[in-house]
PDB file of C-alpha atoms and ligand atoms in Angstrom:
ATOM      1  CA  UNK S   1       8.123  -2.660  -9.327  1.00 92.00           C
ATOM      2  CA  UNK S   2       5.173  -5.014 -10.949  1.00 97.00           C
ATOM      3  CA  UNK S   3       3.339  -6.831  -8.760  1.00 97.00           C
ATOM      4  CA  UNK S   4       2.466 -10.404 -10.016  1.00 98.00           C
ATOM      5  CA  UNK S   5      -1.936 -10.175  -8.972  1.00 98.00           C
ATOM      6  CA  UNK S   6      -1.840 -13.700 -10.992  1.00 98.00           C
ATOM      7  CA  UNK S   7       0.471 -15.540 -13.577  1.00 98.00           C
ATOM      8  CA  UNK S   8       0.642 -13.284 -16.933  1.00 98.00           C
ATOM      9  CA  UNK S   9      -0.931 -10.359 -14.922  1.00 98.00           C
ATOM     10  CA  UNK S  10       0.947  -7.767 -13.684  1.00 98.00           C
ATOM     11  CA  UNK S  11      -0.173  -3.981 -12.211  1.00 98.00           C
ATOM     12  CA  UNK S  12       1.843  -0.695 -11.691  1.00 98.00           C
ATOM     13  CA  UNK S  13       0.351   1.320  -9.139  1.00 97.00           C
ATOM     14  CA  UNK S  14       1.855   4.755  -8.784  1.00 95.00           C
ATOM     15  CA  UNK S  15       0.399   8.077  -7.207  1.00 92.00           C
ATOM     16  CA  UNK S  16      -1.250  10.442  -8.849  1.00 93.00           C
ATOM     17  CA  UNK S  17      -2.858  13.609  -7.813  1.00 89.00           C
ATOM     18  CA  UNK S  18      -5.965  15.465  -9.750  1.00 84.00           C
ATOM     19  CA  UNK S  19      -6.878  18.720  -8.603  1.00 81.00           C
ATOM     20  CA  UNK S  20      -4.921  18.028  -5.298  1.00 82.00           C
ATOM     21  CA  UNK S  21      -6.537  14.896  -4.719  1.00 85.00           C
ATOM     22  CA  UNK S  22      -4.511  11.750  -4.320  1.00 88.00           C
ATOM     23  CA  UNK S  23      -6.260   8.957  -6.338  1.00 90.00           C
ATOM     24  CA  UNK S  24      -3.103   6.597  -7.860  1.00 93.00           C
ATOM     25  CA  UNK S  25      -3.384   5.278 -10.914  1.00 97.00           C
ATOM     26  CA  UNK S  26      -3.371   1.637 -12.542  1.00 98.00           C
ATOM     27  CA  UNK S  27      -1.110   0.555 -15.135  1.00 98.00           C
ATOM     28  CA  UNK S  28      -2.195  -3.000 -16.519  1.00 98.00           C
ATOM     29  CA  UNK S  29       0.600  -5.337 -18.075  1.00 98.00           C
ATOM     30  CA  UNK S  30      -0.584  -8.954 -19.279  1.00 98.00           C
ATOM     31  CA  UNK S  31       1.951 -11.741 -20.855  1.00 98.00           C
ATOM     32  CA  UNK S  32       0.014 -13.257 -23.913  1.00 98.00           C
ATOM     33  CA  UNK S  33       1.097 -16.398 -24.577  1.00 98.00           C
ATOM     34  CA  UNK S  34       3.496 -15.826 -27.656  1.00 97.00           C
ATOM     35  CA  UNK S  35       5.345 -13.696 -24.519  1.00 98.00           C
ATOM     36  CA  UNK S  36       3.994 -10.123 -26.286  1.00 98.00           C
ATOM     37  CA  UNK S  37       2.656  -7.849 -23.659  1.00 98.00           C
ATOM     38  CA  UNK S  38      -0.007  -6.218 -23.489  1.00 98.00           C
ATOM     39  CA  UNK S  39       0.154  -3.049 -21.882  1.00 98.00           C
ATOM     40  CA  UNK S  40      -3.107  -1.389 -20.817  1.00 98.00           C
ATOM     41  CA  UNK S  41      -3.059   2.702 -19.206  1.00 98.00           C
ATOM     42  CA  UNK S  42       0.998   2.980 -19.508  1.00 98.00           C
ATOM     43  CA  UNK S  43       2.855   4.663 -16.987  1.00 98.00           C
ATOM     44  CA  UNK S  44       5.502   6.759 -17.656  1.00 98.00           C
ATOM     45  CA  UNK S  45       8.949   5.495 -18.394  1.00 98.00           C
ATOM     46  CA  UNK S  46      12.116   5.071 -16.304  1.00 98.00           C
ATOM     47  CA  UNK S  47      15.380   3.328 -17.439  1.00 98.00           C
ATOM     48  CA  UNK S  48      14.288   0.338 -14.700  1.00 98.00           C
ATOM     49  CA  UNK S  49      10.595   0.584 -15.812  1.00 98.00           C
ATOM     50  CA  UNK S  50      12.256  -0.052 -19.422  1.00 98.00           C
ATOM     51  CA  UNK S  51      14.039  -2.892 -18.017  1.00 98.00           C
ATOM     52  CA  UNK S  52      11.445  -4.574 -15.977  1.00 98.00           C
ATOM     53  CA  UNK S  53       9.236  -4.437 -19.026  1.00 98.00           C
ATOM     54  CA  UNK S  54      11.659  -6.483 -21.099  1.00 98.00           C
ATOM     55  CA  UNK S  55      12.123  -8.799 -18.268  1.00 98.00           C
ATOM     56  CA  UNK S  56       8.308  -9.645 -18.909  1.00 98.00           C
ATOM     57  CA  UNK S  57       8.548  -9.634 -22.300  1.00 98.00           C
ATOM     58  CA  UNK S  58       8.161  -8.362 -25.659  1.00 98.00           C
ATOM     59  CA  UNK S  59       6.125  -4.801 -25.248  1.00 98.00           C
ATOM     60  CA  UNK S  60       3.722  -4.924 -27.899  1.00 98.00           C
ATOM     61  CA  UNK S  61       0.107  -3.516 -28.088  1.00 98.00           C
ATOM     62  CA  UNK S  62       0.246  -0.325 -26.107  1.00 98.00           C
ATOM     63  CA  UNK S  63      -3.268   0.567 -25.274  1.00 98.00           C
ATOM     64  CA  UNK S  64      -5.541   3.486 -23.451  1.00 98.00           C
ATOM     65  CA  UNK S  65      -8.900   3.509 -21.649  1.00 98.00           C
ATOM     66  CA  UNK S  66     -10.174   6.263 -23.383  1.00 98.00           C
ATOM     67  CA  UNK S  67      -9.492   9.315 -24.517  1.00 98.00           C
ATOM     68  CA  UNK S  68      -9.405  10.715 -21.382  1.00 97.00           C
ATOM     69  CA  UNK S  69      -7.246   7.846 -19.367  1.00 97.00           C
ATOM     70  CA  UNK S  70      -4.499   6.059 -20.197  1.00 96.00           C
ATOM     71  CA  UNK S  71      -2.858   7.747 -23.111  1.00 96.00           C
ATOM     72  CA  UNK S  72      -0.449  10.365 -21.555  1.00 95.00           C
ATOM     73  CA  UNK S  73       2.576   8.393 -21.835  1.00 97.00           C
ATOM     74  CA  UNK S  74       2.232   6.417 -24.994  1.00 97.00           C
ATOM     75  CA  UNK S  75       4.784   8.697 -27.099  1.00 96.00           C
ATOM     76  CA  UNK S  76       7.368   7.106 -24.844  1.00 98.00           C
ATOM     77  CA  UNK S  77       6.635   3.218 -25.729  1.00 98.00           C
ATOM     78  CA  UNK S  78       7.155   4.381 -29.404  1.00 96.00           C
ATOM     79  CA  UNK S  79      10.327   5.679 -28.784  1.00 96.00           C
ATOM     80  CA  UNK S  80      11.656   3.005 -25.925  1.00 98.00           C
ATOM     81  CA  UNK S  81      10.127   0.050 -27.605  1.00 98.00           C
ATOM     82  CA  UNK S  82      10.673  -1.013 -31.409  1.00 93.00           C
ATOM     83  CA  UNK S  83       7.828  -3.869 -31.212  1.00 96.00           C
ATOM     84  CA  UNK S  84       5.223  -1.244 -29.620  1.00 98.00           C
ATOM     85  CA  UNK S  85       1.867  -0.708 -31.365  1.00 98.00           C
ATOM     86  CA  UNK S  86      -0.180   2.251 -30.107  1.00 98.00           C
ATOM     87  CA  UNK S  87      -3.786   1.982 -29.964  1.00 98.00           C
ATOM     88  CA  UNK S  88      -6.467   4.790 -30.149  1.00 98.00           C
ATOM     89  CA  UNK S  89      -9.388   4.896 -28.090  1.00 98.00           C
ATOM     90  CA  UNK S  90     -12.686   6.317 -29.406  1.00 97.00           C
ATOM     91  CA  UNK S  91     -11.970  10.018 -30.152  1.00 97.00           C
ATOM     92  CA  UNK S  92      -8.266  10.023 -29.304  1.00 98.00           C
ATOM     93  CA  UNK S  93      -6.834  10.157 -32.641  1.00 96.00           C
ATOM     94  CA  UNK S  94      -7.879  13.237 -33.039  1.00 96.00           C
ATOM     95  CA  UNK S  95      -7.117  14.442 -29.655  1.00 96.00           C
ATOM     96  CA  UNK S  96      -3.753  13.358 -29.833  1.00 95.00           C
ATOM     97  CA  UNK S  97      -2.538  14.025 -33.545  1.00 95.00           C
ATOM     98  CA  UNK S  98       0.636  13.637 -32.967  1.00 95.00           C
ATOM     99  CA  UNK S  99       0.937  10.219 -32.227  1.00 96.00           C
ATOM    100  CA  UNK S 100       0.814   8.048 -35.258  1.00 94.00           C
ATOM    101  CA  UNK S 101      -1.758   5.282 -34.163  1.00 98.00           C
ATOM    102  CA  UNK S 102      -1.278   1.735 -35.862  1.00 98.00           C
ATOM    103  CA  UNK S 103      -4.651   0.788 -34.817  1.00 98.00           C
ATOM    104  CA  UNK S 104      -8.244   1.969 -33.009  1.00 98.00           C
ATOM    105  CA  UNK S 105     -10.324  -0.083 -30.020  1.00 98.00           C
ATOM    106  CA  UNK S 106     -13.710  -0.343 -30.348  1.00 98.00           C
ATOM    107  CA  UNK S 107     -16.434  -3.111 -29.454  1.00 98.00           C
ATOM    108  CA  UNK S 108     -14.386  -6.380 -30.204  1.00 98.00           C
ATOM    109  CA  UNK S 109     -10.664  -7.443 -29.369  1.00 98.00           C
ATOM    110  CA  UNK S 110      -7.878  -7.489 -31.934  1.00 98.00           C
ATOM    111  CA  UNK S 111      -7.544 -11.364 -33.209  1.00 98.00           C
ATOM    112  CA  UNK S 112      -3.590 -11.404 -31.926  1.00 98.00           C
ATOM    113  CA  UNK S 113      -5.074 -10.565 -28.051  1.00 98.00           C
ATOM    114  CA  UNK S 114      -8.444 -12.244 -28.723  1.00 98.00           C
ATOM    115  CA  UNK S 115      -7.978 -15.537 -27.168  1.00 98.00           C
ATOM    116  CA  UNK S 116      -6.304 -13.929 -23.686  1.00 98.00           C
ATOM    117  CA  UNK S 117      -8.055 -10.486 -23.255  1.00 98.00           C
ATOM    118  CA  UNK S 118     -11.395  -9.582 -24.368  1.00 98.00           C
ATOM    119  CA  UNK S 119     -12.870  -6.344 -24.759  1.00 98.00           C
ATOM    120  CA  UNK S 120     -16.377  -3.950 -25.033  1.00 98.00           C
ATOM    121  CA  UNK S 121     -17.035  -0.496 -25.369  1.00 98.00           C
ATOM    122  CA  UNK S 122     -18.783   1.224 -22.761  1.00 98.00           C
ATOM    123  CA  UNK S 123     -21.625   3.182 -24.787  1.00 98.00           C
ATOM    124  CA  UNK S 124     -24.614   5.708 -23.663  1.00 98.00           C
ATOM    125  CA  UNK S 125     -22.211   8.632 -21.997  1.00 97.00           C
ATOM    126  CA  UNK S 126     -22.537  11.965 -23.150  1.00 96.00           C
ATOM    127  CA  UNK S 127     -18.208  12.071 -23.413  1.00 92.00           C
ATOM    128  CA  UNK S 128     -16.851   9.462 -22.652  1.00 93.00           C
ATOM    129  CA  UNK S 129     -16.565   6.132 -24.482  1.00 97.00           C
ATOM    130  CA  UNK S 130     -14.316   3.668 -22.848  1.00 98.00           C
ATOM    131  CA  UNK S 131     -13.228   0.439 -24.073  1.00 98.00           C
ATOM    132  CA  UNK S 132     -12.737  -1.985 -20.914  1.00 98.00           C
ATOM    133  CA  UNK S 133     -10.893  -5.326 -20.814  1.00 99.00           C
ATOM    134  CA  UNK S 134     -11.176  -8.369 -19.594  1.00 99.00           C
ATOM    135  CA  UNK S 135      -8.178 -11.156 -18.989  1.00 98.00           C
ATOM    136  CA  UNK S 136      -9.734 -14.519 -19.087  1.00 98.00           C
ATOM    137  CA  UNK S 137      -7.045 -16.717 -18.216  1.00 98.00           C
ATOM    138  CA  UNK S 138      -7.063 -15.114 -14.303  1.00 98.00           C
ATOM    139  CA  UNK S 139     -10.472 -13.703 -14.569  1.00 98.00           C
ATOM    140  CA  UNK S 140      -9.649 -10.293 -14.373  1.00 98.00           C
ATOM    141  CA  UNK S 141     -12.011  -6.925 -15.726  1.00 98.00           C
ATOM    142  CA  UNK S 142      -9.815  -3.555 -16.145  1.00 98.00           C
ATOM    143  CA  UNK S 143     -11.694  -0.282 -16.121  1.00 98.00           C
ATOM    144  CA  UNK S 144     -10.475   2.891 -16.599  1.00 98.00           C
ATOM    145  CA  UNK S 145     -12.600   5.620 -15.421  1.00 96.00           C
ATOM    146  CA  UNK S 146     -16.259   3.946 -14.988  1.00 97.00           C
ATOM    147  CA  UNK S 147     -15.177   3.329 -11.698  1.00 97.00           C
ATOM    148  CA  UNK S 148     -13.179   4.270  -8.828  1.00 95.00           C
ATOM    149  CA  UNK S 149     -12.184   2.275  -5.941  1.00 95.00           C
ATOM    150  CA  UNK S 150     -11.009   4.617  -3.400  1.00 90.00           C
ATOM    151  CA  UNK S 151     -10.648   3.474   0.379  1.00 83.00           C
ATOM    152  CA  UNK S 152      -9.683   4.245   3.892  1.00 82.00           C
ATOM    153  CA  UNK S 153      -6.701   4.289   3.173  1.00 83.00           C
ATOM    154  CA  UNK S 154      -6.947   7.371   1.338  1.00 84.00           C
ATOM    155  CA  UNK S 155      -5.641  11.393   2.351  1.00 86.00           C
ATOM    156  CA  UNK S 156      -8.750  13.444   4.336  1.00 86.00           C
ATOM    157  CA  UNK S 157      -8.721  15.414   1.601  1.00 85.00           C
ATOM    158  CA  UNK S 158      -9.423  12.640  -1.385  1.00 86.00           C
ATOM    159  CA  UNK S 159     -11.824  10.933   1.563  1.00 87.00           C
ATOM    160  CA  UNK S 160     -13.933  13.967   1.445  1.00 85.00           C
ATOM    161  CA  UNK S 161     -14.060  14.521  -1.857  1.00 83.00           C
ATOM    162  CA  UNK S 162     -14.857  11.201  -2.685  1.00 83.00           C
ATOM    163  CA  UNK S 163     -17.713  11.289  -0.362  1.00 84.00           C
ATOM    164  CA  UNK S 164     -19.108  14.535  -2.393  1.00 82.00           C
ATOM    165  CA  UNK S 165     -18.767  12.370  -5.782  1.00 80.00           C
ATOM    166  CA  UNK S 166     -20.488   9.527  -4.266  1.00 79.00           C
ATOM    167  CA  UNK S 167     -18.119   7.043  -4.303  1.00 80.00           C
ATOM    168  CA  UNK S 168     -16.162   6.644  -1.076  1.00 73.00           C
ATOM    169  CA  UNK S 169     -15.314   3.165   0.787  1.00 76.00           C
ATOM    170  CA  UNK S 170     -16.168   0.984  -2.486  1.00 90.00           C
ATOM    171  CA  UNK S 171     -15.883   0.497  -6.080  1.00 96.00           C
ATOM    172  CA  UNK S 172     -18.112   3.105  -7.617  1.00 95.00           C
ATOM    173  CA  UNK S 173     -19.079   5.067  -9.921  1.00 96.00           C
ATOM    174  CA  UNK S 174     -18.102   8.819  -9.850  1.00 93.00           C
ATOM    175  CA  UNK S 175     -21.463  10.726  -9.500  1.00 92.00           C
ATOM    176  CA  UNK S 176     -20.677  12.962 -12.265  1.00 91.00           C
ATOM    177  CA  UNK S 177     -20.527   9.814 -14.838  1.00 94.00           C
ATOM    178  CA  UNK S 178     -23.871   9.091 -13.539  1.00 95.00           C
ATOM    179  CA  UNK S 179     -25.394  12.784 -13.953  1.00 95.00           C
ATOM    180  CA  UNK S 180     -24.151  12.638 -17.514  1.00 97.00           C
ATOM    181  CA  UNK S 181     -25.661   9.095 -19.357  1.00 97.00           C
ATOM    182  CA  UNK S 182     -27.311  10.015 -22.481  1.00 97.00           C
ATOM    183  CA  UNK S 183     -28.163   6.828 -23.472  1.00 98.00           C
ATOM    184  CA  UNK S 184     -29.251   4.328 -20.297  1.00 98.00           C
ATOM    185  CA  UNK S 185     -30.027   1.757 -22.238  1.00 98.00           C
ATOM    186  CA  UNK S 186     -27.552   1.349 -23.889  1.00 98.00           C
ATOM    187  CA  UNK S 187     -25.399   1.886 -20.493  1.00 98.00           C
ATOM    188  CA  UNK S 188     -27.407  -1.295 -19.319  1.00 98.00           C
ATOM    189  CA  UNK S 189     -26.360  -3.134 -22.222  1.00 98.00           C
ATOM    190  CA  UNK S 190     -22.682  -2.089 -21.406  1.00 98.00           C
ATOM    191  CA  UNK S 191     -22.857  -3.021 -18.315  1.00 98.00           C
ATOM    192  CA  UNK S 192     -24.913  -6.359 -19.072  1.00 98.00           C
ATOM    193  CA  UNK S 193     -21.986  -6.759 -21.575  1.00 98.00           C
ATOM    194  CA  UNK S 194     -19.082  -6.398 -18.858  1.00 98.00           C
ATOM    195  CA  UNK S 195     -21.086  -8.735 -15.722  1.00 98.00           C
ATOM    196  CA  UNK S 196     -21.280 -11.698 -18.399  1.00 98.00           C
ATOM    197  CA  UNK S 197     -17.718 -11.943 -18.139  1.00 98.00           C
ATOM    198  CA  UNK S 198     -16.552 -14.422 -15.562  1.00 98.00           C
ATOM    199  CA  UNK S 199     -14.581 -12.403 -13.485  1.00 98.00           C
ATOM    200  CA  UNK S 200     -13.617 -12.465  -9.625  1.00 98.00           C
ATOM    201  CA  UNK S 201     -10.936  -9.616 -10.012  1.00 98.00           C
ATOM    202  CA  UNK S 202     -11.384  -5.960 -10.757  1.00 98.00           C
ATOM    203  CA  UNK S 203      -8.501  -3.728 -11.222  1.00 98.00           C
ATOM    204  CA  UNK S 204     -10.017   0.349 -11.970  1.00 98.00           C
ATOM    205  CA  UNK S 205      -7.887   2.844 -12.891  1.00 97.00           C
ATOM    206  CA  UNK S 206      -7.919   5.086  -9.741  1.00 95.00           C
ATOM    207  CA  UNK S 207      -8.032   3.026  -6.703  1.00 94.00           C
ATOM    208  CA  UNK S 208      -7.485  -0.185  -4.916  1.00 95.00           C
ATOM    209  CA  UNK S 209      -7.295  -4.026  -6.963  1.00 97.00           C
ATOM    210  CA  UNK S 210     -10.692  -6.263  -5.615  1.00 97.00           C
ATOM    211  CA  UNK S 211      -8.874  -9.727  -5.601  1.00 98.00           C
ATOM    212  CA  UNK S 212     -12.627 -11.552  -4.947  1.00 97.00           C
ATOM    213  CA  UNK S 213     -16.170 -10.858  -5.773  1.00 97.00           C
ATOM    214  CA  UNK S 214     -15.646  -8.144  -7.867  1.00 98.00           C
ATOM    215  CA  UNK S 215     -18.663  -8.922 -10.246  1.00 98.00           C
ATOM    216  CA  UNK S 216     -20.943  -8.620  -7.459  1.00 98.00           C
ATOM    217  CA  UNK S 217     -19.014  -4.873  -6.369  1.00 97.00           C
ATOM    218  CA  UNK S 218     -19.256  -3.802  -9.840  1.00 98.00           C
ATOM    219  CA  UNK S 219     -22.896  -4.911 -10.550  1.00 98.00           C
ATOM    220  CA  UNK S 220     -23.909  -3.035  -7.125  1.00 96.00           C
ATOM    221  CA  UNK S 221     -21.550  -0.045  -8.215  1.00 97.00           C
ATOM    222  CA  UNK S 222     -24.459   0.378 -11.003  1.00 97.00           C
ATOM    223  CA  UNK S 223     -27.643  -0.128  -9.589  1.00 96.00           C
ATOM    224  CA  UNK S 224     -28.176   3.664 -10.004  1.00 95.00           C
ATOM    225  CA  UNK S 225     -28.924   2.571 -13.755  1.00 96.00           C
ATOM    226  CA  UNK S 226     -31.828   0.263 -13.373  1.00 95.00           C
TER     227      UNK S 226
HETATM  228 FE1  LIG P   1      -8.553   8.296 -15.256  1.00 84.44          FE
END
């Protein structure tokens, strides 16, 4: 049900259609090394989700993208896991009042995750602030929305509209992201932020895992910016 991309890493890939468009989504699970996970974009919960999460380990720090991805499940790892922690993203306390937050992402990582997974808010969008991770031990960056990674392997349908939004047959960045940058520098300096990471995996939150080069994908997936 998890697939193992690395030790300590694990990803959830399930279907997921947006205005009729099939684009899958990414749900991130990493073993610290206390054996706490950290959960990044839940999926929703089954009884054998439930158990395959224990198998891991202790669910812990439950966390979005944004305020836009990752958060639509989160009510369930309260209820299914006493450990949990849910964590806002910029803007998604108040968007989703009734969950009672124990903590909110922003720029740096929280001191019990620090050591495995890192972390940086993506700043200089009009709406959307997203905080994006990166797993040192297995050098691995996880995005949420900044970029898509949508293939061949995809429906006509999705194919074609990922053509229109500019980012078919590579990781990318949806052209309506790019339209709507208020603040490029400080987009550079996100960006800048993300590439000095050293990572060789990407896993986005729509889309197909890179397993090498990813740093050079996702630095070419923003040239639009410079
Ligand atoms: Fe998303």
């Amino acid at each position: 049900m998890f697939s193992e991309l690395a030790p300590d890493l694990f990803v959830l890939s399930e279907p997921l259609s947006f205005h009729g468009f099939e684009i899958g989504r990414n749900m991130v699970v990493v073993r610290l090394p206390d054996g706490d996970l950290f959960v990044n974009s839940p999926a929703g919960l089954t009884p054998d989700r439930v158990a395959a999460l224990n198998d891991l380990g202790t669910v812990r720090y439950v966390t979005p993208s944004s305020k836009l991805h990752g958060h639509l499940h989160m009510e369930e790892y309260e209820r299914a896991f006493p450990d949990a922690e849910l964590f806002a993203a910029p803007g998604l306390d108040r968007r989703r009042a009734d969950l009672a937050f124990d903590g909110l992402l922003g720029g740096s990582p929280d001191p019990r995750w620090a050591d495995s997974v890192d972390q940086t808010a993506f700043l200089g969008h009009r709406w959307l602030t997203e905080i994006e991770f990166f797993h040192r031990p297995t050098g691995t960056l996880i995005l949420g929305d900044v970029c898509y990674n949508l293939g061949p392997d995809a429906p006509l349908k999705t194919r074609l509209a990922a053509r229109l939004f500019g980012m078919f047959g590579g990781v990318s960045v949806p052209l309506d992201l790019r339209y709507t940058v208020k603040n490029e520098a400080a987009a550079r300096r996100s960006v800048e932020r993300i590439l000095a990471w050293d990572f060789e995996r990407v896993v986005v939150g729509h889309g197909r895992v890179v397993e090498r080069d990813a740093k050079r994908r996702v630095r070419e997936a923003f040239e639009w910016l410079y």
